[in-house]
Coordinates of C-alpha atoms and ligand atoms in Angstrom, one line a residue:
X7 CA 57.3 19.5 129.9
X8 CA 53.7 21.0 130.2
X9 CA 54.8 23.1 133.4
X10 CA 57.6 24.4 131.8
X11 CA 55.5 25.5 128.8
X12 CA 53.3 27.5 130.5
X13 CA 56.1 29.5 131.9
X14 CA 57.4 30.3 128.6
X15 CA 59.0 33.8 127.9
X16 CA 55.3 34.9 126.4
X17 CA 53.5 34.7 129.6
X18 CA 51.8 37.9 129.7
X19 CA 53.7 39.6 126.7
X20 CA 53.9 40.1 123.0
X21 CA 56.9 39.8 120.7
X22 CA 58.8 43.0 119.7
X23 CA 62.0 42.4 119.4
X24 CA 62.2 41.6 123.1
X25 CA 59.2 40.3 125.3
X26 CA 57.4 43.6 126.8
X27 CA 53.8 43.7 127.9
X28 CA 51.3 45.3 126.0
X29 CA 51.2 48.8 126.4
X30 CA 47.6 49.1 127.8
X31 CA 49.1 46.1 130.0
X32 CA 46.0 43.6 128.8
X33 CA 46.6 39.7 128.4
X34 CA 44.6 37.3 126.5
X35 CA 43.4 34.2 128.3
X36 CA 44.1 31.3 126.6
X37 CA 41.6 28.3 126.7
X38 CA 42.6 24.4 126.0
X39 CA 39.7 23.5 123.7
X40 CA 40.1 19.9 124.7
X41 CA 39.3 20.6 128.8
X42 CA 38.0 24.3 128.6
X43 CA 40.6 24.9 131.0
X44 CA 42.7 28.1 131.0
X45 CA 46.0 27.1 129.1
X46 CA 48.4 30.4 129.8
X47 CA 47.7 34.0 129.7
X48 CA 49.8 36.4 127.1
X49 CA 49.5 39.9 126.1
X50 CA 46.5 41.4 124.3
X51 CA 47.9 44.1 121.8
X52 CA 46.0 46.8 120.6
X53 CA 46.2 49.2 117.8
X54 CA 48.7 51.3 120.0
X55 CA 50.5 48.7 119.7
X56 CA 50.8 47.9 116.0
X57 CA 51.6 51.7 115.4
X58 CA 54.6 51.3 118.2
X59 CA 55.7 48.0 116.4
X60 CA 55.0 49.3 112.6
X61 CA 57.5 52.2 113.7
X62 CA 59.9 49.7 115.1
X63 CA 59.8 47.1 111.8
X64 CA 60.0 49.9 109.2
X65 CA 63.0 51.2 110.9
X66 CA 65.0 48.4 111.3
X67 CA 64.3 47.0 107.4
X68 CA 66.0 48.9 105.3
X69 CA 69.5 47.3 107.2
X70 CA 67.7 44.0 106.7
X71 CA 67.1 44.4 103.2
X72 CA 70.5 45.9 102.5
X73 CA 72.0 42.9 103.9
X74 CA 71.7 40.9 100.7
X75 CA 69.9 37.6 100.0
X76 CA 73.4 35.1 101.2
X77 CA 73.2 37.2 105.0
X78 CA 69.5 36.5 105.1
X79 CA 69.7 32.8 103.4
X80 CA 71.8 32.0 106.6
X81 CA 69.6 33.6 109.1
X82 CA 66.2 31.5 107.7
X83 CA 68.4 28.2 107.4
X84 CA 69.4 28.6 111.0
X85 CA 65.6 29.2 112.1
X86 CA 65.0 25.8 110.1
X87 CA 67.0 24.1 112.1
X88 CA 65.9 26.0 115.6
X89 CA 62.3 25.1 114.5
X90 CA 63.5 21.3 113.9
X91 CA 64.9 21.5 117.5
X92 CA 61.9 22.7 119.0
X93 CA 59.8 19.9 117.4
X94 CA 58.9 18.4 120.3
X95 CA 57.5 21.4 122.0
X96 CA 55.8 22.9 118.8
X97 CA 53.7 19.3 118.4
X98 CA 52.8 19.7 122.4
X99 CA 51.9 23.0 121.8
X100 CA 49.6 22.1 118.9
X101 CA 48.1 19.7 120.5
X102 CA 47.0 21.4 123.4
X103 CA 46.3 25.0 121.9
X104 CA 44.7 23.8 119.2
X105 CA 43.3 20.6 119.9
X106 CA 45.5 19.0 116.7
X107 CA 46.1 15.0 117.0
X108 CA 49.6 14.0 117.2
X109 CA 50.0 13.0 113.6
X110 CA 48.1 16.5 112.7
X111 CA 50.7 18.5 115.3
X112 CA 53.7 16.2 113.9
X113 CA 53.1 17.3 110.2
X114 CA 52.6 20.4 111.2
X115 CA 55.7 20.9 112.7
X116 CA 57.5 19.0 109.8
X117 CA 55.8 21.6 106.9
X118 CA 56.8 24.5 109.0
X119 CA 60.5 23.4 108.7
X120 CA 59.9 22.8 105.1
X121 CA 58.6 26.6 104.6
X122 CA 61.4 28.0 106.6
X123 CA 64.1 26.2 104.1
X124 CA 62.3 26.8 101.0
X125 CA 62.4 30.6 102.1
X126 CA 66.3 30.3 102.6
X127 CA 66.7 28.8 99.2
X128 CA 64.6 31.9 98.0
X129 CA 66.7 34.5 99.3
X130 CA 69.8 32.8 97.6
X131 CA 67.7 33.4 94.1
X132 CA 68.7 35.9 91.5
X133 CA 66.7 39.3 92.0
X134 CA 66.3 41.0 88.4
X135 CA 66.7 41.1 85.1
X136 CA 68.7 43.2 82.6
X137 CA 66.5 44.6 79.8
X138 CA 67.0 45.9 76.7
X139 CA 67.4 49.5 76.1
X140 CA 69.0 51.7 74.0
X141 CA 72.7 51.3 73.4
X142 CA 74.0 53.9 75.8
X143 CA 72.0 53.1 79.0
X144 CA 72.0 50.2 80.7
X145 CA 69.1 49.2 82.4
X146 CA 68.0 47.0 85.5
X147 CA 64.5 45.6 86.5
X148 CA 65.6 44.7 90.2
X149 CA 63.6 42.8 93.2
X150 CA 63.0 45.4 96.4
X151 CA 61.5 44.6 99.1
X152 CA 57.9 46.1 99.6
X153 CA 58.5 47.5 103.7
X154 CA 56.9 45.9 106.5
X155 CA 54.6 43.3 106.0
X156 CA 51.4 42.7 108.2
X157 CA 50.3 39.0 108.8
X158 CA 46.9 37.7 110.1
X159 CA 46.7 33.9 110.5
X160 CA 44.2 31.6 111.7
X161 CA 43.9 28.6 114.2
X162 CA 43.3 25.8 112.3
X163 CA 47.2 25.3 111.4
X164 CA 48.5 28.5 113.2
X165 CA 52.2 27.5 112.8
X166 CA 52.2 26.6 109.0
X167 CA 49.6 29.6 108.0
X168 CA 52.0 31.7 109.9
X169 CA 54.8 30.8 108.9
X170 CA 54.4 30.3 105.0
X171 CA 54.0 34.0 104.9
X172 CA 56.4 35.1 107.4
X173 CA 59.8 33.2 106.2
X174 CA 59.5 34.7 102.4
X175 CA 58.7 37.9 103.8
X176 CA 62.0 38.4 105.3
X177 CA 63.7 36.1 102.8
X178 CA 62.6 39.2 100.3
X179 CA 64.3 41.7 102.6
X180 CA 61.0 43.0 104.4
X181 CA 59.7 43.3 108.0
X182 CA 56.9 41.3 109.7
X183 CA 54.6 42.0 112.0
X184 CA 52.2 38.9 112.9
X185 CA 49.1 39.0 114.4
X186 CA 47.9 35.6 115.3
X187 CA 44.6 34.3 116.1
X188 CA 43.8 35.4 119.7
X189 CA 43.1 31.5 120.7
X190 CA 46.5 30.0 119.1
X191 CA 49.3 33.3 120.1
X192 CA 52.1 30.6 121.4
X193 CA 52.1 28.4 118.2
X194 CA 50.5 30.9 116.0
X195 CA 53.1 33.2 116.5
X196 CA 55.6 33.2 119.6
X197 CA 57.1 29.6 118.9
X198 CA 58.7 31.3 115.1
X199 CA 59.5 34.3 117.3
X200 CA 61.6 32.0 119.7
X201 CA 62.9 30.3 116.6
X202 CA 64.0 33.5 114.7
X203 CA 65.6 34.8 118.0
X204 CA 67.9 31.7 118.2
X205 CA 68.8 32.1 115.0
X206 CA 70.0 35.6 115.3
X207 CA 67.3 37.7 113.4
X208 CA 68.0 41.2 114.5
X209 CA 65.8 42.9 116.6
X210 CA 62.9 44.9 115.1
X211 CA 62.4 42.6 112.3
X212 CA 59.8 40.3 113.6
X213 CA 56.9 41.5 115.9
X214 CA 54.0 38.9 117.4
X215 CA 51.0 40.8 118.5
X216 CA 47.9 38.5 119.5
X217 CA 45.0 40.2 119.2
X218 CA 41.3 40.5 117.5
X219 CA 40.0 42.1 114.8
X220 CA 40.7 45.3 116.0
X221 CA 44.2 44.8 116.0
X222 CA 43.9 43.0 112.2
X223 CA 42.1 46.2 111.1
X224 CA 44.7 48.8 112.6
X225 CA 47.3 46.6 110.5
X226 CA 45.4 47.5 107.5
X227 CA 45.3 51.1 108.3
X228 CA 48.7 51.3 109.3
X229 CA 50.9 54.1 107.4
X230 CA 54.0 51.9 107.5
X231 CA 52.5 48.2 106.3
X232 CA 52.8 48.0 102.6
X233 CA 51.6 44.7 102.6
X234 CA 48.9 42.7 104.3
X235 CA 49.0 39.0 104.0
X236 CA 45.7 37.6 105.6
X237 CA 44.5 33.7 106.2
X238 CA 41.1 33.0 107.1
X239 CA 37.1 33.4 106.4
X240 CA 35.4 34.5 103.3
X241 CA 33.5 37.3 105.5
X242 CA 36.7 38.8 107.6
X243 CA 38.8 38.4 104.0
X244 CA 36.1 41.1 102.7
X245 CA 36.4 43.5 105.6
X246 CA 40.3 43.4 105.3
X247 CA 40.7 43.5 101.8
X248 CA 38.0 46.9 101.6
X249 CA 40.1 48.3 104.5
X250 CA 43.8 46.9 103.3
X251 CA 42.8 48.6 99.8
X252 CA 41.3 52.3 100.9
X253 CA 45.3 52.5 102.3
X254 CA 46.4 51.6 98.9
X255 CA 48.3 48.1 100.8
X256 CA 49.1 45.3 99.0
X257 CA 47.1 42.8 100.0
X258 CA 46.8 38.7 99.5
X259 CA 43.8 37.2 100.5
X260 CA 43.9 33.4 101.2
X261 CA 39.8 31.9 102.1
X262 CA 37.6 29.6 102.5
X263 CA 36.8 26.4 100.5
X264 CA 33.9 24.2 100.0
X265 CA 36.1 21.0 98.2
X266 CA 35.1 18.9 96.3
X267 CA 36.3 15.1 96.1
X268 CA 34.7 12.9 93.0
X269 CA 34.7 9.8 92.8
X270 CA 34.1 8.1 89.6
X271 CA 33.0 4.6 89.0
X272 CA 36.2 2.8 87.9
X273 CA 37.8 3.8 91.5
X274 CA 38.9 1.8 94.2
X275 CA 35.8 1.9 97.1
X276 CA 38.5 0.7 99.1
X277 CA 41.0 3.5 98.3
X278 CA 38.2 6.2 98.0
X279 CA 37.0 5.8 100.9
X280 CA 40.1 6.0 103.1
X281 CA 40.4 9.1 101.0
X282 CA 37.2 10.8 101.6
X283 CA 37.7 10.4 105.0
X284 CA 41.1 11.7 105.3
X285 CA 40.2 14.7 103.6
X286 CA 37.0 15.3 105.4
X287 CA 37.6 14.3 109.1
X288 CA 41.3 15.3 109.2
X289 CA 41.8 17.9 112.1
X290 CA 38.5 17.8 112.7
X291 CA 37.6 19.0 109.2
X292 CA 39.1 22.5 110.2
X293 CA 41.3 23.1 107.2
X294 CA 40.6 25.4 104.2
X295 CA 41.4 22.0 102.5
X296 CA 39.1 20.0 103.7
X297 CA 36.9 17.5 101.9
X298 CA 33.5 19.5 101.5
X299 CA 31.5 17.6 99.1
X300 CA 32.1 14.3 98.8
X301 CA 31.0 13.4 95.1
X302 CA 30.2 9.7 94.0
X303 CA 28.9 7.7 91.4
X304 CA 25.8 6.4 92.2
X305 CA 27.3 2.9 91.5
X306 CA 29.9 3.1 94.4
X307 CA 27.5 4.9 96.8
X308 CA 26.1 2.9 99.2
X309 CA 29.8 0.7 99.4
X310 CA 31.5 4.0 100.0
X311 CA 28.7 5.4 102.2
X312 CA 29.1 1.9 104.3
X313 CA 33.1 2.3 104.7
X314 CA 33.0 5.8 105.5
X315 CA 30.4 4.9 108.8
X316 CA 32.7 2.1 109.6
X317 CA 35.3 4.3 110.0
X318 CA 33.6 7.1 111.5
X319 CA 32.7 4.9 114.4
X320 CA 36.1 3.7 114.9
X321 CA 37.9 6.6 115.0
X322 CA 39.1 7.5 118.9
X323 CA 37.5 10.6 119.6
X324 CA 38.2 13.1 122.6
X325 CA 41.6 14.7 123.8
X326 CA 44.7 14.0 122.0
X327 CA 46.5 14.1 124.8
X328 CA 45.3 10.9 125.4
X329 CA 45.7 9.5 121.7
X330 CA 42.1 10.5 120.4
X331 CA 42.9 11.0 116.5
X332 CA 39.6 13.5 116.3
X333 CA 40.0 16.3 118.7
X334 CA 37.9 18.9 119.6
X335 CA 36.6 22.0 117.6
X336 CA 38.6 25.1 118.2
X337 CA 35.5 26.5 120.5
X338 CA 31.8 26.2 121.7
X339 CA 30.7 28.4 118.9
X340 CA 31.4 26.4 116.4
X341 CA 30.3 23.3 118.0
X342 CA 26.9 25.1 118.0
X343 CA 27.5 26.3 114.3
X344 CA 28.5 22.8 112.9
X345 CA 25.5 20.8 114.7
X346 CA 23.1 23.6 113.2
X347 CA 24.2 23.2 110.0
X348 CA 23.9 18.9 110.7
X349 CA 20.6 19.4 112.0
X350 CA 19.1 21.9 109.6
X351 CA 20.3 19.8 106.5
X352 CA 18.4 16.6 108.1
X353 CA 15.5 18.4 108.5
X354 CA 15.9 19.9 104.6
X355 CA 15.5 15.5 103.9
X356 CA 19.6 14.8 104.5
X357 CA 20.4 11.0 105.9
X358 CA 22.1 10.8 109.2
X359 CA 23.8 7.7 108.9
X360 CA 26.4 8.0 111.7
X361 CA 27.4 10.9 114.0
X362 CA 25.5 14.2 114.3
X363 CA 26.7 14.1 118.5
X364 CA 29.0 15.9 120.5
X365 CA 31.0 15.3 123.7
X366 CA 31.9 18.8 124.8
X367 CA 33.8 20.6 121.8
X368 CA 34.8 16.6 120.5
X369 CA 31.7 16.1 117.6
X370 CA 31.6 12.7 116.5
X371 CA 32.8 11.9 113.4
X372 CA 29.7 12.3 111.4
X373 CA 28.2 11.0 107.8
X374 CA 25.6 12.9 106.0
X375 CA 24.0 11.1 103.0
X376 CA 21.7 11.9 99.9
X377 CA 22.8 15.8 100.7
X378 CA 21.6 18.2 97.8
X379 CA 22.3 21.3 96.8
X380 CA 20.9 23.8 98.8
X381 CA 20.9 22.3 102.0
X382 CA 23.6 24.0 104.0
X383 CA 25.9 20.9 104.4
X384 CA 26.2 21.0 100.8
X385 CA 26.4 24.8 100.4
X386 CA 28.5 26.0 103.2
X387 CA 31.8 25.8 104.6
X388 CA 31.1 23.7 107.9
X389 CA 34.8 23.6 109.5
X390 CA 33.7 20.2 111.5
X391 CA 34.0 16.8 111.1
X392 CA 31.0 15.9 108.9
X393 CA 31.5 13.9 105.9
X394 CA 29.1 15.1 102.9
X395 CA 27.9 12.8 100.4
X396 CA 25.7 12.9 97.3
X397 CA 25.6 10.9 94.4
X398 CA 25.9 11.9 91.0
X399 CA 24.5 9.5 87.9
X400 CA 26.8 11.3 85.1
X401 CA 29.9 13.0 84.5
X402 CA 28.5 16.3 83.7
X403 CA 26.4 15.8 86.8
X404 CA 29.8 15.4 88.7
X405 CA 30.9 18.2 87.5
X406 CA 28.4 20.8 87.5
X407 CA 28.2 20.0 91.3
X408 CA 31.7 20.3 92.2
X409 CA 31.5 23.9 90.7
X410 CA 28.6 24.6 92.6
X411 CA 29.2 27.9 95.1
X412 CA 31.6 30.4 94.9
X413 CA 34.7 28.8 96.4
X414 CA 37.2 27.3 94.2
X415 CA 40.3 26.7 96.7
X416 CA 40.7 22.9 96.1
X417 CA 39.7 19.8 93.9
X418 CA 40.1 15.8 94.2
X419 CA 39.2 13.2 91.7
X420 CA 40.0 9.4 92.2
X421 CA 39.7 6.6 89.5
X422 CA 40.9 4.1 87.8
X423 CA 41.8 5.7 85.0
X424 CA 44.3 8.5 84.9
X425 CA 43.5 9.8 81.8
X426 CA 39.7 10.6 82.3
X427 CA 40.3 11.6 85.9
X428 CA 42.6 14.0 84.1
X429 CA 40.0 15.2 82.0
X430 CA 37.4 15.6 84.3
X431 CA 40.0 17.7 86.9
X432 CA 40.4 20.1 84.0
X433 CA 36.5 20.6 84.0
X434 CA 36.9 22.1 87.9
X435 CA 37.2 25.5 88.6
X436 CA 39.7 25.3 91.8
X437 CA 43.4 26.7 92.5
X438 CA 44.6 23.2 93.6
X439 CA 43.6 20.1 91.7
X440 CA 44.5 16.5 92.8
X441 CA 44.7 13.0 90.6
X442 CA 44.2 10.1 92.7
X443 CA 44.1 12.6 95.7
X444 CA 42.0 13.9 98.1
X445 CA 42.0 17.8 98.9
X446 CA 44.0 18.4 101.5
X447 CA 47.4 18.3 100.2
X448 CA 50.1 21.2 100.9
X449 CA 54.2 21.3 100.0
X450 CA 56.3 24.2 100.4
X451 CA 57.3 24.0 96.7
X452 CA 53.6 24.8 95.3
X453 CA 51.6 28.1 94.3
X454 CA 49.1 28.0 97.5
X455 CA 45.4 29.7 96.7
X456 CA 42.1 29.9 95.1
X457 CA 39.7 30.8 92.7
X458 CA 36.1 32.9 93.0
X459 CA 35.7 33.6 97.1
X460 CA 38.5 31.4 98.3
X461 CA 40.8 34.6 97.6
X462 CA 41.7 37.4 95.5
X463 CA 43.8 35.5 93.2
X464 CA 46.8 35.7 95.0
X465 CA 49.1 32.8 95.3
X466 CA 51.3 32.0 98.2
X467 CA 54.7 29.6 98.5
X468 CA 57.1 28.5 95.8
X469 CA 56.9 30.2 92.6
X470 CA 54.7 32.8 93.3
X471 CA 57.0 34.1 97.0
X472 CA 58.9 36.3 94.9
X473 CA 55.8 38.3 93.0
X474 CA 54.1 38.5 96.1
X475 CA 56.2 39.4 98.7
X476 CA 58.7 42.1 96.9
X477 CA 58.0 44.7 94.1
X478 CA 60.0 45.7 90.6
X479 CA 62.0 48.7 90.6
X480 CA 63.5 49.8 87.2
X481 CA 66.9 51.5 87.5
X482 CA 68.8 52.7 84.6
X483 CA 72.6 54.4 84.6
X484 CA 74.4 56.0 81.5
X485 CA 77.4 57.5 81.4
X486 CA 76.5 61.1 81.4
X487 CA 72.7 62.9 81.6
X488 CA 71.8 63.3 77.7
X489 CA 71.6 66.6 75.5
X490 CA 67.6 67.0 75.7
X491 CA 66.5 69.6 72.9
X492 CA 64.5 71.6 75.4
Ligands
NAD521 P1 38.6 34.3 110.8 O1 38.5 35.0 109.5 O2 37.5 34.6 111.8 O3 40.0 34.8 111.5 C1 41.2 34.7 110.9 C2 42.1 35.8 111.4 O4 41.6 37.0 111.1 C3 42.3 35.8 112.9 O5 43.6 36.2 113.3 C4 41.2 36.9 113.3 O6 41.5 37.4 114.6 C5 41.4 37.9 112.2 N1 40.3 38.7 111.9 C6 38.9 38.4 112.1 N2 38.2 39.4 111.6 C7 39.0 40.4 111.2 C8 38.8 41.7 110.6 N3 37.6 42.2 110.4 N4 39.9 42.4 110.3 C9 41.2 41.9 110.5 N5 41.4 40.7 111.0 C10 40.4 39.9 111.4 O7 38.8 32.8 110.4 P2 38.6 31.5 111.4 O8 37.2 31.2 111.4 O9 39.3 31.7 112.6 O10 39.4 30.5 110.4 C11 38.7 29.6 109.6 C12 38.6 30.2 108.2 O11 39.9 30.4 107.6 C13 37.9 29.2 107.3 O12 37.0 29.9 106.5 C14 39.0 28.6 106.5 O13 38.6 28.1 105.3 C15 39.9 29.8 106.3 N6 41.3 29.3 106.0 C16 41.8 29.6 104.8 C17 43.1 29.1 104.5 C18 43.7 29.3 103.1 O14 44.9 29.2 103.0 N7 42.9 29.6 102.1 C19 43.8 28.4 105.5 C20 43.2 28.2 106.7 C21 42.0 28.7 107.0

């Protein structure tokens, strides 16, 4: 299986229809974060190369669009099923491009179905509205399709953050061209090409450039994007929003997250804990999601504080590949940026009571206790595997630090009663906010996005698909052009 993946159709090319090198001829190589070793090489695109495949998309849309919403249903529910086929080499690829566990690469592959059908079902959805007007004219608000729309995805989940944006795009009757992240291009981006050719997208429609910010930028600039969907940091989300918005693009802005999960003192330790961890270990705590703050009442602490170690130090740890449930971080960089941040809020008087190592790019599991604000583990986004925990004495306590910061992507409260963890959910300002859950919860179905510097209010998936991803146009007919008195 792995030889046969590395001689995949992408070696040394993009996605344009056909694979084609780049047209400077350059090729990314791609690193397996779990070994360091060289994992394939594919083609680096540059911004000559958006412009060629901007050209390409915006010429081929308009037959796409005119197609109607049944011809394009059928075409996303047979990349469903080609992506359900493949789910054996998407999880592999996962795995060993972005250092996902099995169970992380499993889901992963699952939700990316999921988005692919919901998209189908979306196309199949009635596109306007009749409106009043005056008795002689009759006249339509109808759904178009905004042109060709630019994507810019992460690593962290590179298939679903892909994907979630590129199905309803062309479920709307648009164009896509995708830029992955430069360390995840295969299941990023070429794997939903391979699934879109099987299914008989035509040619022109989808485009798969892996590149840097350089290529993300010339997106922005481009005269043929009307649209630029982006994924990632706070920081890059500024610089592509600025850019995006001197060319007059649409643009949807999905960010960082600093979550909080609270848990008040009629919960379940038990239950809490196996929560916390979930939410702030899973993939390695690389997830927009994940579990930033863990919140607890000063009653539950040290119980909780003693489960999460427990499970911290039981966790397998190291390649998954060889079954290790945390992997490793996406690169040395961030190793170094997550142990800084571990150190630094020790030294600011933070208790390390387990972790705080690394193996390579593998960072142990780690607990920080008796964190306050304005040490960076409480402050910042870490994007590693370090569980966060401060105590709070009162509600209002709880509450005023969970809305600490400027994130407000996604919220958790666990207790035993529904009602006042109900109320006290209401009190956070976040986009996504979970009963008896922790943060890291997605579904196809859902308005995806967040508040303050997790994005630009924007929503993505389920109801919000058809706002974002197509425009109104207003078309009125009468029988003949009226007498105007001029
Ligand atoms: P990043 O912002 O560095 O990169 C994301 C993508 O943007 C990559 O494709 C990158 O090449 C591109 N890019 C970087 N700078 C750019 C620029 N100036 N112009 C255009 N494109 C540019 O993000 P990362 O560190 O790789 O990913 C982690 C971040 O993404 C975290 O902050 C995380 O919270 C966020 N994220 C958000 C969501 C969400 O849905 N809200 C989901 C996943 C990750």
């Amino acid at each position: 299986m792995d030889t046969q993946m590395m001689d995949g159709p992408w070696s040394g090319r993009l996605y344009t229809g056909a694979w084609t090198p780049a047209l400077a001829g350059g090729v990314i190589d791609v690193v397996e974060p779990a070994t360091g070793r060289p994992l394939i090489a594919v083609g680096r695109a540059e911004p000559a190369d958006v412009r060629a495949a901007a050209r390409a998309a915006a010429a081929a849309q308009a037959d796409w669009a005119a197609r109607g919403g049944e011809a394009r249903a059928q075409v996303l529910e047979a990349a469903a099923r080609a992506l359900a086929d493949m789910a054996e080499v998407v999880s592999r690829w996962l795995m060993r491009e972005s250092g996902s566990s099995a169970p992380k690469a499993a889901v992963e592959g699952q939700h990316a179905v999921g988005f692919v059908r919901h998209a189908a079902a979306m196309a199949l959805e009635p596109g306007g509205r009749i409106l009043a007007s005056t008795p002689a004219r009759t006249s339509v608000a109808e759904r178009v399709p905004l042109g060709v729309v630019g994507v810019i995805s992460p690593f962290n989940f590179p298939l679903v953050l892909s994907i979630r944006a590129v199905a309803p795009a062309l479920a709307a009757g648009n164009a896509v061209v995708l830029k992955p992240d430069p360390r995840t291009p295969v299941s990023g981006g070429f794997l939903i090409a391979q699934a879109f050719a099987a299914a008989g997208l035509p040619p022109g429609l989808l485009h798969v450039l892996p590149g840097g910010a350089e290529v993300g930028q010339a997106l922005c600039a481009d005269p043929d994007i009307a649209m630029i969907t982006f994924t990632g940091s706070t920081g890059a989300g500024r610089k592509v929003g600025e850019l995006a918005g001197r060319h007059l693009k649409r643009v949807q802005l999905e960010l960082g997250g600093k979550n909080p999960l609270l848990i008040l003192e009629d919960a379940d330790v038990e239950l809490a804990a196996a929560n916390a961890a979930w939410g702030a270990w899973l993939h390695q705590g690389q997830i927009c999601m994940s579990t930033g703050r863990i919140l607890v009442h000063e009653g539950l602490h040290d119980a909780l504080v003693a489960r999460l170690a427990a499970k911290a130090q039981a966790l397998p740890v190291g390649d998954p590949l060889d079954g290790a449930i945390i992997g490793p971080l996406i690169d040395p960089g961030q190793v170094a940026r997550v142990d800084a941040i571990v150190k630094a809020s020790v030294a600011a008087g933070a208790t390390l009571v387990t972790g705080g190592t690394h193996d390579g790019r593998c960072y142990a599991p780690t607990v920080l206790a008796g964190v306050t604000p304005g040490m960076p583990a409480f402050d910042e986004e870490i994007f590693g595997p370090v569980a966060v925990v401060t105590a709070f004495a009162t509600e209002d306590q709880a509450v005023d630090l969970a809305n600490r910061g400027d994130y407000g992507l996604a919220a958790g409260v666990i207790g035993g009663s529904v009602d006042r963890a109900t109320r006290v959910g209401a009190r956070l300002r976040a986009g996504h906010v979970h009963i008896n859950d922790q943060t890291v919860v997605a579904e196809p179905q859902a308005p995806f996005g967040g508040m303050g510097a997790s994005g630009n209010g924007s929503r993505i998936s389920g109801p919000a698909n058809w706002e974002e991803f197509s425009t109104w146009r207003w078309v009125t007919t009468q029988p003949q052009a009226p007498a105007y008195p001029m």
